[in-house]
Coordinates of C-alpha atoms in Angstrom, one line a residue:
M183 CA -15.5 -77.3 1.1
G184 CA -16.7 -75.9 -2.9
R185 CA -19.0 -73.2 -1.8
N186 CA -16.7 -71.7 0.9
R187 CA -13.8 -71.4 -1.7
A188 CA -16.2 -69.8 -4.3
V189 CA -17.4 -67.2 -1.1
G190 CA -13.5 -66.2 -1.2
P191 CA -13.1 -65.0 -4.3
R192 CA -16.6 -62.7 -4.0
L193 CA -15.4 -61.2 -0.8
V194 CA -12.4 -59.9 -2.3
M195 CA -13.9 -58.5 -5.2
A196 CA -16.6 -56.4 -3.1
A197 CA -14.0 -55.5 -0.6
A198 CA -12.1 -54.0 -3.7
L199 CA -14.9 -52.2 -5.1
L200 CA -15.7 -50.7 -1.8
A201 CA -12.0 -49.6 -1.4
A202 CA -12.3 -47.9 -4.9
L203 CA -15.8 -46.4 -4.0
G204 CA -14.3 -44.9 -0.8
L205 CA -11.1 -43.6 -2.7
F206 CA -13.8 -41.7 -5.1
W207 CA -15.7 -40.3 -2.6
G208 CA -12.5 -39.3 -0.6
S209 CA -11.3 -37.8 -3.5
Q210 CA -14.4 -35.9 -4.1
M211 CA -14.6 -35.0 -0.3
L212 CA -11.1 -33.9 -0.4
K213 CA -11.8 -31.8 -3.5
A214 CA -14.8 -30.0 -2.0
F215 CA -12.8 -29.8 1.4
D216 CA -10.1 -27.9 -0.9
Y217 CA -13.1 -25.4 -2.6
F218 CA -14.7 -24.8 0.7
S219 CA -11.5 -24.2 2.5
S220 CA -10.6 -21.3 0.2
W221 CA -13.6 -19.4 1.6
K222 CA -12.7 -17.8 5.2
A223 CA -16.2 -18.1 7.6
D224 CA -17.2 -14.1 7.0
G225 CA -17.2 -14.9 3.4
Q226 CA -14.1 -13.6 2.2
P227 CA -11.9 -15.3 -0.3
Q228 CA -8.7 -16.7 1.3
M229 CA -6.1 -15.5 -1.2
Y230 CA -3.4 -16.4 0.8
K231 CA -1.6 -19.9 2.5
L232 CA 1.2 -20.2 5.0
D233 CA 4.2 -21.6 3.6
I234 CA 5.6 -24.4 6.4
S235 CA 8.8 -24.8 4.9
W236 CA 10.1 -21.3 5.4
P237 CA 12.7 -20.8 6.2
K238 CA 14.3 -24.2 6.5
I239 CA 15.9 -23.7 9.9
P240 CA 14.0 -21.4 12.1
E241 CA 16.8 -21.6 14.8
Y242 CA 18.6 -18.8 13.3
F243 CA 15.7 -16.3 14.5
S244 CA 17.6 -15.3 17.9
G245 CA 16.0 -12.4 18.8
Q246 CA 12.9 -9.8 18.3
T247 CA 12.0 -9.8 14.8
F248 CA 11.3 -6.2 13.6
C249 CA 11.5 -6.0 10.0
V250 CA 11.9 -7.9 7.1
A251 CA 13.0 -6.7 3.0
V252 CA 12.8 -8.8 -0.3
D253 CA 15.5 -8.5 -2.7
S254 CA 13.3 -10.0 -5.8
L255 CA 16.0 -9.7 -8.1
H256 CA 18.6 -11.5 -6.5
G257 CA 16.1 -13.8 -4.4
L258 CA 17.4 -12.7 -1.0
V259 CA 15.5 -11.9 2.0
Y260 CA 16.8 -9.7 4.8
V261 CA 15.6 -10.0 8.3
G262 CA 16.5 -7.1 11.1
Q263 CA 16.1 -8.4 14.7
R264 CA 17.1 -6.9 18.2
G265 CA 18.5 -8.7 21.1
D266 CA 21.8 -8.5 23.0
D267 CA 24.6 -10.3 21.2
I268 CA 23.0 -11.5 18.5
P269 CA 23.6 -10.3 14.7
K270 CA 20.9 -7.6 13.7
V271 CA 20.6 -8.5 10.2
L272 CA 20.0 -12.5 8.6
V273 CA 20.0 -12.8 5.4
F274 CA 18.2 -15.9 3.6
S275 CA 17.1 -17.1 0.3
V276 CA 13.4 -16.8 -1.2
E277 CA 13.9 -20.8 -0.7
G278 CA 14.2 -20.8 3.1
Y279 CA 17.9 -21.2 3.4
F280 CA 20.2 -19.4 6.0
L281 CA 23.2 -17.6 4.1
Y282 CA 24.9 -15.1 6.1
S283 CA 24.3 -12.3 8.6
W284 CA 25.9 -8.7 10.1
N285 CA 25.8 -6.9 12.5
D286 CA 28.1 -3.9 12.6
T287 CA 27.0 -0.1 13.6
V288 CA 23.4 -1.4 13.6
E289 CA 21.9 -1.1 17.3
M290 CA 17.9 -1.3 17.3
P291 CA 16.8 -2.0 13.7
H292 CA 13.1 -0.7 12.9
G293 CA 12.3 -0.7 9.3
I294 CA 14.7 -2.1 6.2
F295 CA 14.5 -1.5 2.8
V296 CA 16.3 -2.6 -0.4
L297 CA 16.9 -0.7 -3.6
N298 CA 18.1 -2.1 -6.6
T299 CA 19.2 0.3 -9.3
A300 CA 20.7 -0.6 -12.9
T301 CA 24.4 -1.1 -11.5
D302 CA 24.1 -1.5 -7.7
S303 CA 22.1 -2.7 -4.9
S304 CA 21.9 -1.9 -1.4
V305 CA 20.0 -2.3 2.0
W306 CA 18.4 0.8 3.9
I307 CA 18.1 0.2 7.7
T308 CA 16.2 2.9 10.0
D309 CA 17.9 2.7 13.5
V310 CA 15.7 3.7 16.6
G311 CA 18.9 3.1 19.1
S312 CA 19.8 5.7 21.7
G313 CA 23.3 4.4 21.7
K314 CA 26.2 5.8 19.5
Y315 CA 24.5 4.4 16.1
G316 CA 20.8 5.5 16.9
H317 CA 18.8 7.9 15.5
T318 CA 19.7 6.9 11.8
V319 CA 18.9 5.9 8.3
K320 CA 21.8 4.0 7.0
Q321 CA 22.9 2.7 3.6
Y322 CA 24.6 -0.7 3.7
S323 CA 25.9 -2.8 1.1
P324 CA 24.1 -6.3 0.2
S325 CA 27.3 -8.2 2.4
G326 CA 27.1 -5.4 5.4
K327 CA 29.4 -2.8 4.6
L328 CA 28.4 0.4 6.3
L329 CA 28.2 3.1 2.9
Q330 CA 26.6 6.1 4.4
V331 CA 24.5 7.5 7.2
L332 CA 21.9 9.9 7.5
G333 CA 21.3 12.0 10.7
T334 CA 23.0 12.5 13.7
P335 CA 24.2 9.5 15.1
G336 CA 23.1 9.0 19.1
N337 CA 21.4 12.4 18.9
A338 CA 18.1 13.0 18.2
G339 CA 16.6 16.0 16.6
S340 CA 13.9 17.9 14.2
S341 CA 16.9 20.1 12.3
L342 CA 16.6 19.8 8.4
N343 CA 20.3 21.3 8.3
P344 CA 22.0 19.3 9.4
L345 CA 19.5 16.4 9.2
Q346 CA 18.2 14.8 12.2
F347 CA 16.0 12.0 13.2
D348 CA 14.2 11.2 15.9
Q349 CA 13.5 7.4 16.0
P350 CA 13.0 7.2 12.5
A351 CA 10.6 4.3 11.2
E352 CA 11.0 3.5 7.8
V353 CA 12.3 4.7 4.5
F354 CA 11.1 4.1 0.7
V355 CA 13.8 4.9 -1.5
E356 CA 13.3 5.1 -5.3
E357 CA 16.0 4.2 -8.1
N358 CA 16.5 8.1 -8.7
G359 CA 18.0 8.1 -5.0
E360 CA 15.0 10.3 -3.6
M361 CA 13.6 9.1 -0.7
Y362 CA 10.9 9.4 1.5
V363 CA 11.1 8.9 5.7
V364 CA 8.6 8.1 8.5
D365 CA 10.0 10.3 11.4
G366 CA 9.6 8.7 13.9
D367 CA 8.2 6.0 16.2
G368 CA 7.4 7.5 19.7
G369 CA 9.8 10.5 19.4
M370 CA 9.4 14.1 19.0
N371 CA 8.8 13.8 15.3
N372 CA 5.7 12.8 13.4
R373 CA 6.3 13.9 9.9
L374 CA 7.0 12.6 6.4
L375 CA 10.6 13.4 4.7
K376 CA 10.8 13.6 1.1
L377 CA 14.3 14.2 0.4
S378 CA 16.6 14.3 -2.4
Q379 CA 19.4 12.2 -3.9
D380 CA 21.8 14.4 -2.1
H381 CA 19.3 14.5 1.3
K382 CA 18.3 17.4 1.2
E383 CA 14.4 18.4 1.9
I384 CA 12.1 18.6 -1.1
W385 CA 9.1 18.7 0.9
L386 CA 7.9 18.0 4.2
S387 CA 4.4 17.0 6.0
G388 CA 3.3 16.3 9.3
E389 CA 3.5 17.2 13.0
N390 CA 1.5 15.7 15.7
G391 CA -1.8 15.6 15.7
T392 CA -5.3 14.1 14.2
G393 CA -5.9 16.8 11.5
V394 CA -5.4 16.5 7.8
G395 CA -1.5 15.8 7.0
Q396 CA -0.9 15.5 10.8
F397 CA 0.7 12.2 12.4
K398 CA 0.1 10.1 15.7
I399 CA 3.6 8.1 14.9
P400 CA 3.7 7.2 11.0
H401 CA 5.1 3.9 11.1
S402 CA 5.4 2.7 7.3
V403 CA 5.6 4.6 3.8
T404 CA 5.3 2.9 0.2
L405 CA 4.5 4.4 -3.1
D406 CA 2.0 3.2 -5.9
P407 CA 3.2 3.7 -9.7
F408 CA 0.6 6.2 -9.8
G409 CA 2.8 9.0 -7.8
R410 CA 1.0 8.5 -4.8
V411 CA 2.6 7.9 -1.2
W412 CA 1.0 5.8 1.4
V413 CA 1.7 6.6 5.0
A414 CA 0.4 4.0 7.8
D415 CA -0.4 6.6 10.3
R416 CA -0.7 4.2 13.2
D417 CA -2.0 5.6 16.4
N418 CA -4.8 7.9 14.4
R419 CA -5.5 4.2 12.9
R420 CA -6.0 5.5 9.3
I421 CA -3.4 5.5 6.2
Q422 CA -2.7 9.2 4.7
V423 CA -1.9 9.5 0.9
F424 CA 0.0 12.3 -0.8
D425 CA 1.5 13.6 -4.1
K426 CA 4.8 12.1 -4.2
V427 CA 5.9 15.3 -6.4
T428 CA 4.3 18.1 -4.7
G429 CA 3.5 16.5 -1.0
E430 CA -0.1 17.9 -1.7
W431 CA -2.8 15.6 0.9
L432 CA -4.9 13.5 -1.1
G433 CA -6.8 11.7 1.1
A434 CA -7.2 9.1 4.3
W435 CA -8.8 5.8 4.7
S436 CA -10.0 5.3 8.2
S437 CA -13.5 2.9 8.2
C438 CA -11.5 -0.6 8.0
F439 CA -9.1 0.3 11.1
S440 CA -11.8 0.1 13.6
E441 CA -10.0 -2.4 15.9
D442 CA -6.6 -1.7 15.2
G443 CA -4.3 0.9 13.3
P444 CA -2.2 0.2 10.5
Y445 CA 1.2 -0.8 11.1
S446 CA 2.8 -1.7 7.9
V447 CA 1.9 -0.6 4.2
R448 CA 3.4 -2.7 1.5
F449 CA 1.5 -3.3 -2.1
T450 CA 1.4 -6.4 -4.2
G451 CA 3.4 -6.7 -7.1
N452 CA 0.6 -5.8 -9.7
Y453 CA -0.3 -3.3 -7.1
K454 CA -4.0 -4.5 -7.0
Y455 CA -3.8 -5.0 -3.4
L456 CA -2.3 -3.1 -0.4
I457 CA -1.1 -5.2 2.5
V458 CA -1.3 -4.0 5.8
A459 CA -0.4 -5.2 9.1
H460 CA -2.2 -5.1 12.6
L461 CA -0.2 -5.9 15.6
N462 CA -2.6 -6.0 18.5
I463 CA -5.0 -8.4 16.8
N464 CA -2.7 -10.3 15.3
R465 CA -3.8 -9.9 11.7
L466 CA -2.8 -9.0 7.9
S467 CA -5.8 -7.0 6.1
I468 CA -5.6 -7.0 2.1
L469 CA -7.2 -4.2 0.8
A470 CA -8.4 -3.4 -2.6
A471 CA -5.9 -0.7 -4.1
P472 CA -7.5 2.4 -6.3
P473 CA -6.5 2.8 -9.4
V474 CA -5.4 6.6 -10.9
G475 CA -8.1 9.1 -9.7
E476 CA -10.1 9.2 -6.5
I477 CA -8.8 7.5 -3.2
G478 CA -12.2 6.9 -2.3
D479 CA -12.4 4.9 1.2
C480 CA -10.8 1.7 2.2
A481 CA -12.1 -1.7 1.0
I482 CA -11.0 -5.1 2.9
V483 CA -11.0 -7.8 0.3
S484 CA -9.7 -10.7 2.5
T485 CA -7.8 -11.1 5.9
I486 CA -4.7 -13.6 7.2
Q487 CA -5.3 -14.5 10.9
L488 CA -2.4 -15.2 12.6
A489 CA -2.1 -16.8 16.4
D490 CA -2.6 -15.2 19.2
E491 CA 0.9 -13.0 20.4
T492 CA 2.3 -13.0 17.2
K493 CA 2.5 -9.5 16.6
P494 CA 3.2 -8.6 12.8
H495 CA 5.2 -5.5 13.1
L496 CA 6.4 -4.8 9.5
V497 CA 5.6 -6.9 5.8
D498 CA 7.3 -7.1 2.1
V499 CA 6.3 -8.7 -0.8
D500 CA 8.2 -10.5 -3.2
V501 CA 7.1 -8.9 -6.7
K502 CA 7.9 -12.1 -8.5
S503 CA 6.4 -14.4 -6.4
G504 CA 3.8 -12.3 -4.6
A505 CA 4.8 -14.0 -1.5
I506 CA 4.1 -12.3 1.9
Y507 CA 6.7 -11.8 4.4
I508 CA 6.1 -10.9 7.6
A509 CA 8.2 -9.7 11.0
E510 CA 6.6 -10.9 13.6
I511 CA 8.2 -9.3 16.9
G512 CA 5.6 -11.7 19.8
A513 CA 6.4 -14.9 17.8
Q514 CA 10.2 -13.9 17.2
Q515 CA 9.9 -15.1 13.5
V516 CA 9.2 -14.3 9.8
Q517 CA 6.5 -16.0 8.3
R518 CA 6.2 -16.8 4.4
F519 CA 2.3 -16.5 3.0
V520 CA 2.0 -17.6 -0.5
P521 CA -1.0 -16.9 -3.1
L522 CA -3.3 -19.6 -3.5
S523 CA -3.2 -18.9 -7.3

């Protein structure tokens, strides 16, 4: 009986030692897993991870989500969606809480852009609908009040006076009011327009074709701080770059798009990377952005592979947090990816 009593404490001590060793080795294994999981199978570093907590209630997405824009200054995320009898614009906080929605005078949102100036904020939407609100670029207040309409509502065209669009895909507006419109998403126009603050043509580039400065569905547009305009030339499977002052063609990238053309172009907040969406292969490419000087050729630094049939359409980047928001027309949702470091 005495020997049996002595064995009990020894067994308890041995079990505790094994458990401690298990915790130690387990933690080391987890650390190793975390380290290696930050590298993709193809050797590229993994730069972002999915934020599964965003949004808090996904059921607010009730249609096909075509576009997303982040107001980093005020912590808001605007989502444009399509469908019958649903709100066309949803507004969330960057934390993922649904705030409100609006619907008036929006038919088929395609692109969305938030402009913050020293005195005001506004939301710009390109509308590709064929009804009485379509073929327009519209400015709204953050609460959804219509402020102005560019184009001839309900009538597609190519005129510059009066200004007309045919399925304008996206708009980028500078703080001084000058804007860049890629027009259009499969209509009669394949052009990039720079407009003045009073919406007069400053320069125009493009027509249907595969040559320098020509487009086959210019689908997305963005600017860098070095005076360059970047355009996703979707069906030509390339990105074309122009001087923002003169409209001069500066170069093109095509070698990164052999599998699928670029649908969306947005820079990270530090302008080190260009985020490109590929709808047909459900992927985002993260490209190294060139500094001042030659455009050179594109280089893929990392990728984000999404689930099948997700169909990422347009993206935006929160310049404060670095998070990428992806509007997915297949999954009918917006996903948020945050930087790993």
